[in-house]
mmCIF file of C-alpha atoms and ligand atoms in Angstrom:
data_model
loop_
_atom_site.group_PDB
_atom_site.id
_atom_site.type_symbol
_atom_site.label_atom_id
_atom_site.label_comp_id
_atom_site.label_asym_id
_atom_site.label_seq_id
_atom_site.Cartn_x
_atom_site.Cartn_y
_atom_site.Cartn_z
ATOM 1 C CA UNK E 1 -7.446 13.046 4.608
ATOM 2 C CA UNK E 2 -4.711 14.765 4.889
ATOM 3 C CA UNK E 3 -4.771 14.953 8.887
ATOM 4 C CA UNK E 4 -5.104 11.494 8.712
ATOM 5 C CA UNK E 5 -2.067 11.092 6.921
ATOM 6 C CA UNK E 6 0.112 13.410 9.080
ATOM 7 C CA UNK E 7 -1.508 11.554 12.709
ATOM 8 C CA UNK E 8 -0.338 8.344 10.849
ATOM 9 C CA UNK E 9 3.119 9.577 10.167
ATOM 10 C CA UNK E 10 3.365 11.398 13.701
ATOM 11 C CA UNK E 11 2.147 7.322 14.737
ATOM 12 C CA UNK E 12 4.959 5.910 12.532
ATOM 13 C CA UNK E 13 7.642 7.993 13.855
ATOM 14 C CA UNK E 14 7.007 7.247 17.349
ATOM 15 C CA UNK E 15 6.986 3.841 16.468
ATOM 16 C CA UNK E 16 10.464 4.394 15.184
ATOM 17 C CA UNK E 17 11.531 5.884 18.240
ATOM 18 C CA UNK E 18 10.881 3.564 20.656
ATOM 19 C CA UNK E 19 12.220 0.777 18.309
ATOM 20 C CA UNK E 20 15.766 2.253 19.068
ATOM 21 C CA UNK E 21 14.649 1.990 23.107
ATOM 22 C CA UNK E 22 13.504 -1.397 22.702
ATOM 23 C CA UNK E 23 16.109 -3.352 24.223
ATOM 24 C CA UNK E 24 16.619 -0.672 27.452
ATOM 25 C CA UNK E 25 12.832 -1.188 27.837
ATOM 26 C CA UNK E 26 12.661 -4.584 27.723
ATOM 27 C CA UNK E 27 15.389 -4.586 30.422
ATOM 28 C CA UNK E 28 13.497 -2.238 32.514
ATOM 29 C CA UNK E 29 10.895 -4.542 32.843
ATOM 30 C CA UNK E 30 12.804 -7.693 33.543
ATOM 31 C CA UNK E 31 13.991 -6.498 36.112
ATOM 32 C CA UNK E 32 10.902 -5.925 38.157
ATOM 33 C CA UNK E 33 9.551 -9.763 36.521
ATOM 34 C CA UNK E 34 12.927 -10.678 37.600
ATOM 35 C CA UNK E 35 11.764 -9.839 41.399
ATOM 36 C CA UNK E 36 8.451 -11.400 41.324
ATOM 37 C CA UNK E 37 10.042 -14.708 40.238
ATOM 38 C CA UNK E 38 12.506 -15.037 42.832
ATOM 39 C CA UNK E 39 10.179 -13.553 45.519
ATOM 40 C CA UNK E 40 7.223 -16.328 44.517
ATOM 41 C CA UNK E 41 9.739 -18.715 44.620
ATOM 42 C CA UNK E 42 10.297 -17.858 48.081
ATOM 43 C CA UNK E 43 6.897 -17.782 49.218
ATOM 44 C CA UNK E 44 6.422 -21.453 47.692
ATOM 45 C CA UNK E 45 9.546 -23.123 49.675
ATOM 46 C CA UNK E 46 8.132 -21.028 53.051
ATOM 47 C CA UNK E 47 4.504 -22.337 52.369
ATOM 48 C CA UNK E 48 5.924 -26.105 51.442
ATOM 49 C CA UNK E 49 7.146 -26.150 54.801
ATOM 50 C CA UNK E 50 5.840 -28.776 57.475
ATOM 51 C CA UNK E 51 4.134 -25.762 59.598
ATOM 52 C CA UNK E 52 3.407 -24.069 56.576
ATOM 53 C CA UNK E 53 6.436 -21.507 57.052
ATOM 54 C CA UNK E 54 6.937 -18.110 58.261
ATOM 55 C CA UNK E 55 3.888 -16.320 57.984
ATOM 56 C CA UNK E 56 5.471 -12.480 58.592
ATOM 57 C CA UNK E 57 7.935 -13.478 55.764
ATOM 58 C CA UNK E 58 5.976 -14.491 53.192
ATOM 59 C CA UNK E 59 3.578 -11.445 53.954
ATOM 60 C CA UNK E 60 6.637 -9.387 53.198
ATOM 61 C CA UNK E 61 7.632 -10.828 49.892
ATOM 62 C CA UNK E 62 3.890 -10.868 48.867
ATOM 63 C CA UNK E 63 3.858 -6.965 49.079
ATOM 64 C CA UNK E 64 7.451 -7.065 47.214
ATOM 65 C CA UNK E 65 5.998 -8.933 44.392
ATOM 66 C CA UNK E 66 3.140 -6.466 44.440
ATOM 67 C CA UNK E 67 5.612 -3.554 44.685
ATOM 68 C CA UNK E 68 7.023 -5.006 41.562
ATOM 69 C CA UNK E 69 4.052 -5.823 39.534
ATOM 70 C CA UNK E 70 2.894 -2.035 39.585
ATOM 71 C CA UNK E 71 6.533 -1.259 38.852
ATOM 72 C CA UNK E 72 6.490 -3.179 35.904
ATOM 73 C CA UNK E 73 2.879 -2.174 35.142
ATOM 74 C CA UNK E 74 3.590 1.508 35.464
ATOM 75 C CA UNK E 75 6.402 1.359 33.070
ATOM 76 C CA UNK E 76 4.044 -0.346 29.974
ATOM 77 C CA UNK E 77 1.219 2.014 30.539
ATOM 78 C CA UNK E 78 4.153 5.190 29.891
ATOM 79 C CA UNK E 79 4.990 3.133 27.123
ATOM 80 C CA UNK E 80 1.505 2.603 25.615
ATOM 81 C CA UNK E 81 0.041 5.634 26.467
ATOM 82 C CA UNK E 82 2.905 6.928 24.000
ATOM 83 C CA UNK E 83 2.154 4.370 21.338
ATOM 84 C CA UNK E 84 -1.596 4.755 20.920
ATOM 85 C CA UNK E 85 -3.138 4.938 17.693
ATOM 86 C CA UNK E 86 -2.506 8.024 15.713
ATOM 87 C CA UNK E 87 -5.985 9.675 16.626
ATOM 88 C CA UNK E 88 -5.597 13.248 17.778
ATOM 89 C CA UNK E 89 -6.985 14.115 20.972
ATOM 90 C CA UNK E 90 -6.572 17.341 22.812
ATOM 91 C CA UNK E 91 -6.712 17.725 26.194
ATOM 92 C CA UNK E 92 -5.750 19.799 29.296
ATOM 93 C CA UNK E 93 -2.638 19.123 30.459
ATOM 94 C CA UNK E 94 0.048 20.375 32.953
ATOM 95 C CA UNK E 95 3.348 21.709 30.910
ATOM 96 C CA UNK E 96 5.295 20.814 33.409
ATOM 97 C CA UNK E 97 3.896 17.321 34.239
ATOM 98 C CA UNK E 98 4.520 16.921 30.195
ATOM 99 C CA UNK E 99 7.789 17.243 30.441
ATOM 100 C CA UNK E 100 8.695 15.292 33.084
ATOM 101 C CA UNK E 101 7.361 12.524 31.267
ATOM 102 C CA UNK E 102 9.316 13.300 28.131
ATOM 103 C CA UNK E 103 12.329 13.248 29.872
ATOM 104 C CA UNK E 104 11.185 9.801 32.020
ATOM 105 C CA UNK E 105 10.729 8.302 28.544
ATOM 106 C CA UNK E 106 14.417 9.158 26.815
ATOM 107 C CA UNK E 107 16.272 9.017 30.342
ATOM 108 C CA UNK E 108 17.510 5.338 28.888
ATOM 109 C CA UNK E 109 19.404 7.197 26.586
ATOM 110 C CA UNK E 110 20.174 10.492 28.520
ATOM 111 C CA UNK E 111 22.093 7.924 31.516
ATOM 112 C CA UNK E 112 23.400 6.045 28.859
ATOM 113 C CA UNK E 113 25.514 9.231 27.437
ATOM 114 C CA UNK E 114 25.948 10.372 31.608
ATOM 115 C CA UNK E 115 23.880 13.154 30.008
ATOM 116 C CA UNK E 116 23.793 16.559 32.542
ATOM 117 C CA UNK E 117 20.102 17.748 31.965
ATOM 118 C CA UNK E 118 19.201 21.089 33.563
ATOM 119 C CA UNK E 119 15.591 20.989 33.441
ATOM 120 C CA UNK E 120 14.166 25.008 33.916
ATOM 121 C CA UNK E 121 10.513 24.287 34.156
ATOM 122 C CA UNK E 122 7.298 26.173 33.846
ATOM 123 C CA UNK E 123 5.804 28.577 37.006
ATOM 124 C CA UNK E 124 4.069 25.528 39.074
ATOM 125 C CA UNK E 125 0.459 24.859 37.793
ATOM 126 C CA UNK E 126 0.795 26.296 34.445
ATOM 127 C CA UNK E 127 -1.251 24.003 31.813
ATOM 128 C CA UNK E 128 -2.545 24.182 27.807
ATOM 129 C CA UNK E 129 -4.374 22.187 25.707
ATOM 130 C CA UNK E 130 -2.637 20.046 23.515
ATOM 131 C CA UNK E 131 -2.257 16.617 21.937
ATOM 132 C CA UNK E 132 -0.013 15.422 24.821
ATOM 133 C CA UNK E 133 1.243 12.466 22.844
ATOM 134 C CA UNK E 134 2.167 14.524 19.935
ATOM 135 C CA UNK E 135 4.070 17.282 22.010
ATOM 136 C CA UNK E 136 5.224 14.867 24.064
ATOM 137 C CA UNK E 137 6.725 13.561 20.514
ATOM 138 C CA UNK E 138 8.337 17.153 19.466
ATOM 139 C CA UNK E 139 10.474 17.488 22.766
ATOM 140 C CA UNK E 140 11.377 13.935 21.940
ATOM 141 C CA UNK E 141 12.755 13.984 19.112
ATOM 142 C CA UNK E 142 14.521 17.036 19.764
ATOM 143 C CA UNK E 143 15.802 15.420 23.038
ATOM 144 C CA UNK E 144 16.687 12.622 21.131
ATOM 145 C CA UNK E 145 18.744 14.763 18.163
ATOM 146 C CA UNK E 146 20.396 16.756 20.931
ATOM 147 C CA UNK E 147 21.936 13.600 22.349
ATOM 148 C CA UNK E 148 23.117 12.566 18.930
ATOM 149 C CA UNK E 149 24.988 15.412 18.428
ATOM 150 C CA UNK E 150 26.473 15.154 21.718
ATOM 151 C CA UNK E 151 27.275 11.681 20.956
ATOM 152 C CA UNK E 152 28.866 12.379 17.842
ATOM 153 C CA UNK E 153 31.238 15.610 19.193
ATOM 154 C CA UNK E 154 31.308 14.975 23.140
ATOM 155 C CA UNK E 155 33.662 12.803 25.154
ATOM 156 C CA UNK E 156 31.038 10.407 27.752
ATOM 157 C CA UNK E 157 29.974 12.541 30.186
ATOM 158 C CA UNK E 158 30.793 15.510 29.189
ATOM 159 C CA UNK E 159 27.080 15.804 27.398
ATOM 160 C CA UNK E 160 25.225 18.930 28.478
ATOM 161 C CA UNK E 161 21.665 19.431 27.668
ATOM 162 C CA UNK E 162 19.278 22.527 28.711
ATOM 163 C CA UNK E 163 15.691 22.526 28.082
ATOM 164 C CA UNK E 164 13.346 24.879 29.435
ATOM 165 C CA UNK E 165 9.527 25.620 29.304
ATOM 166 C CA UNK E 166 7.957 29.284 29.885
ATOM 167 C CA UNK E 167 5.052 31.115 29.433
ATOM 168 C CA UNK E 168 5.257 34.225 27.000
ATOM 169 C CA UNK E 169 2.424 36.464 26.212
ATOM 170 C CA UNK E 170 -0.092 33.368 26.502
ATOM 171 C CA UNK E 171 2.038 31.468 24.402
ATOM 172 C CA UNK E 172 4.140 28.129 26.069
ATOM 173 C CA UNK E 173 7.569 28.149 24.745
ATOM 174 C CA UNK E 174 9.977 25.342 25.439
ATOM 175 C CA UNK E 175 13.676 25.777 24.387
ATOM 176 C CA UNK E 176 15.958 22.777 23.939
ATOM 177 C CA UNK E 177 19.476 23.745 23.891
ATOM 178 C CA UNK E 178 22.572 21.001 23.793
ATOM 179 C CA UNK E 179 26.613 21.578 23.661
ATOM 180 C CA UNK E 180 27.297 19.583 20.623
ATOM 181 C CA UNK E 181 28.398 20.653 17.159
ATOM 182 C CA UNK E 182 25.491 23.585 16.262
ATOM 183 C CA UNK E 183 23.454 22.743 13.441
ATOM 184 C CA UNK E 184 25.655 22.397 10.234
ATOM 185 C CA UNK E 185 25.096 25.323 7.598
ATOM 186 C CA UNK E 186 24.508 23.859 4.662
ATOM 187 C CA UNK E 187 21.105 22.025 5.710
ATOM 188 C CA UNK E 188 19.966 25.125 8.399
ATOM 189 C CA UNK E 189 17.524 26.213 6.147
ATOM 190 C CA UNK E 190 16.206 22.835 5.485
ATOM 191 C CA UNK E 191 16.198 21.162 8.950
ATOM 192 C CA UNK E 192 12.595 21.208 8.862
ATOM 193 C CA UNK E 193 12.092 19.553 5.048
ATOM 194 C CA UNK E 194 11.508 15.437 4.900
ATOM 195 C CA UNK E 195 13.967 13.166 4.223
ATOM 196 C CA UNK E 196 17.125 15.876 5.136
ATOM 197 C CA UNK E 197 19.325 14.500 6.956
ATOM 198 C CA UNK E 198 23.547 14.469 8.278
ATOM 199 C CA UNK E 199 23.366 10.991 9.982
ATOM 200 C CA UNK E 200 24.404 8.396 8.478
ATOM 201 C CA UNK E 201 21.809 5.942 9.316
ATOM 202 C CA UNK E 202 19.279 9.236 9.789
ATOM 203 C CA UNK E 203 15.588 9.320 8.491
ATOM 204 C CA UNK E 204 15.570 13.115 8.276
ATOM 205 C CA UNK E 205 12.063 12.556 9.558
ATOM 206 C CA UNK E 206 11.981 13.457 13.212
ATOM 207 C CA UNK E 207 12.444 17.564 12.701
ATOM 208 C CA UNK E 208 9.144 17.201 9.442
ATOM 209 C CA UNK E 209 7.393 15.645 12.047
ATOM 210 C CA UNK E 210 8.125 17.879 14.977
ATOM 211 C CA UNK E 211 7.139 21.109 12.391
ATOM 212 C CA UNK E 212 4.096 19.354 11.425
ATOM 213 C CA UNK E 213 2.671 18.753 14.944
ATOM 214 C CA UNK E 214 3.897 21.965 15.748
ATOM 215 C CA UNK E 215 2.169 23.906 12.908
ATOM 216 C CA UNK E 216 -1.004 22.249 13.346
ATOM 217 C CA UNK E 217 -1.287 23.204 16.846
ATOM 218 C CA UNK E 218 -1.454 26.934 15.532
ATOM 219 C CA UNK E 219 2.327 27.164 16.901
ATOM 220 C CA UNK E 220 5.900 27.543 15.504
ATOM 221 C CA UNK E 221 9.730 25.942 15.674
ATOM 222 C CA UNK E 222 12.573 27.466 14.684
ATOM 223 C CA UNK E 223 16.827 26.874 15.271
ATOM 224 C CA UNK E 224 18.209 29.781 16.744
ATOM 225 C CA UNK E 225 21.063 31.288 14.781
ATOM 226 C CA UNK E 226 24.002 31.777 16.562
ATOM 227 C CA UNK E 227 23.345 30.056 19.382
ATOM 228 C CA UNK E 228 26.885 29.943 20.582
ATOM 229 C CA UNK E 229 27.918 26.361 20.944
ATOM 230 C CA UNK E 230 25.825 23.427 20.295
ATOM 231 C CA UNK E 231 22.067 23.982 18.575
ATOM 232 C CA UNK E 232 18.858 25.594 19.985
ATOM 233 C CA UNK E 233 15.416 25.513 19.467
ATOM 234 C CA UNK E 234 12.641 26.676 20.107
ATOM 235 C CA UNK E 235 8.841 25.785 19.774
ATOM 236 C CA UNK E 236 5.942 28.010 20.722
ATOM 237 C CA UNK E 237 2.547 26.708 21.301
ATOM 238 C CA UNK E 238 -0.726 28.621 21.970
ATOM 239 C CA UNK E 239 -2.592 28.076 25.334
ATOM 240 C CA UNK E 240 -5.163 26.576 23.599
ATOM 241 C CA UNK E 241 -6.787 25.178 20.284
ATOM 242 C CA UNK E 242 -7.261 28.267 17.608
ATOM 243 C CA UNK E 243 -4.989 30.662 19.259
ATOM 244 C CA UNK E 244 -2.051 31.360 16.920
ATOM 245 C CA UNK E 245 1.350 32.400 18.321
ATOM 246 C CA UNK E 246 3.039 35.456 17.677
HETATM 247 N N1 ADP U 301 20.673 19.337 18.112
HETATM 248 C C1 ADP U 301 21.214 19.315 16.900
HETATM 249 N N2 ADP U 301 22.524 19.627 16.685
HETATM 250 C C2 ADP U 301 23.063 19.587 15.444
HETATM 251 N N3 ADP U 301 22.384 19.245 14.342
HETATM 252 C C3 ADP U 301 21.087 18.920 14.469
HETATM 253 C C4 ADP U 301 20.435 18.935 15.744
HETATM 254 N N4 ADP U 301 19.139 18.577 15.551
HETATM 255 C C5 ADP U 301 19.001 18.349 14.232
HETATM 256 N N5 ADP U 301 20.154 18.549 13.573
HETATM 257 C C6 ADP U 301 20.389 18.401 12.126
HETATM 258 O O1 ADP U 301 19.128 18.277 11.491
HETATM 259 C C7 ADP U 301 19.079 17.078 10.712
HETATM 260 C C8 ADP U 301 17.652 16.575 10.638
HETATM 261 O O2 ADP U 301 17.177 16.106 11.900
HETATM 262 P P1 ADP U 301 15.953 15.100 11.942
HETATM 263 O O3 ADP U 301 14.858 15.628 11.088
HETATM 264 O O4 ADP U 301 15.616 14.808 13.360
HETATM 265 O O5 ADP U 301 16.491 13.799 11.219
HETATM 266 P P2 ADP U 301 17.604 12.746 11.693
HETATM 267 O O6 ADP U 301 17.731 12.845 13.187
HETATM 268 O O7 ADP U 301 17.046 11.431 11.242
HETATM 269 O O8 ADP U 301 18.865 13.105 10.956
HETATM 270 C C9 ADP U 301 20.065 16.163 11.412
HETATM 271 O O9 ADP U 301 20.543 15.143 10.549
HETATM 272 C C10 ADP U 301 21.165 17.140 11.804
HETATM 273 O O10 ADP U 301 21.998 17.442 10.722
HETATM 274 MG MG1 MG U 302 16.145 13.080 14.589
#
């Protein structure tokens, strides 16, 4: 019962993340519909011709239209594959390959800003067993909370964000480190509680969520204190199902 409730809020809140992409997706996938219009258009005038047209021409803007339908294609299934019903399901996956997709998925938002990322992955090859969706949603929404606070303290541009994955002692440890304000003191020790929150318009739910996938995948996340400047993080997930980290 209770896993049910937390894989429906874990649904909710991606839900709630995407709603704030909605309008950069939507645009990302005009834009490959916006292509197969013009290039079927073409094809039509070239075929209504008396000789029925340029065959080598319309050949070409047949394979641009099909360039552009898997475009468009590609981006939906990232999309739905994200959105899928809040069942848990764990499977092998590459922690690299993970994050890569993360970042694919918030780089709206990250080129929007003129974010620098420095991505540090993994050593090649290295994989665990996780609900990619879900972890997929913790690095999100701490992504996604780093660029806020860059947003709120940073000129444009001048955005930096680290994030880096490792493997310690069997254990897959990502860090996600940004150069905004830190983490304000009065709510450090309750980052992780519902419903706490600095934002004005803020749910205080993405950091609840994040512990709560976290914790039930036998792993931890903390804030690092004194991190320098900006806020860190870290999360620590076992290899696989039933391991605990350290
Ligand atoms: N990278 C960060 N830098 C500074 N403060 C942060 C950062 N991430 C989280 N916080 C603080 O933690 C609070 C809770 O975050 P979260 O649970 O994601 O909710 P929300 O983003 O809706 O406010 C934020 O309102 C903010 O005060
Ligand atoms: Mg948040």
């Amino acid at each position: 019962m209770l896993r049910r409730r937390e894989a429906e809020l874990a649904h909710v809140g991606r839900l709630g993340m995407l709603g704030e992409a909605v309008a950069e997706i939507a645009h990302e996938i005009n834009q490959p519909l916006f292509s197969i219009h013009n290039f079927s258009q073409a094809c039509l005038s070239e075929l209504a011709k008396p000789a029925g047209g340029n065959q080598a021409e319309i050949v070409g803007w047949l394979e641009r239209i099909r360039t552009a339908s898997s475009r468009a294609s590609q981006i939906l299934r990232r999309i739905t594959g994200f959105v899928r019903s809040g069942e848990r399901s764990v499977i092998d996956c590459s922690v690299n390959d993970l994050l890569t997709d993360t970042l694919e998925l918030i780089s709206w938002r990250i080129s929007r800003q003129r974010i620098d990322v420095d991505v540090r992955p993994a050593p090649p090859g290295l994989r665990f067993q996780v609900d990619r969706t879900q972890i997929q949603q913790v690095l999100m929404n701490l992504l996604l909370n780093a660029c806020d606070a860059i947003e709120q303290s940073q000129p444009l541009g001048a955005g930096r964000i680290a994030i880096e994955a490792n493997d310690t002692d069997g254990v897959i440890q990502f860090v996600v480190e940004d150069n905004g304000p830190g983490v304000p003191d009065d709510v450090r020790d309750r980052l992780f509680e519902p419903f706490v929150s600095t934002k004005q318009d803020g749910m205080g739910m993405g950091l609840a969520i994040c512990r709560s996938i976290v914790e039930r995948h036998g792993g931890k996340i903390a804030v690092v204190k004194d991190a320098g400047n900006g806020a860190r993080f870290t999360v620590t997930i076992p290899k696989r199902p039933g391991q605990q980290a350290a």
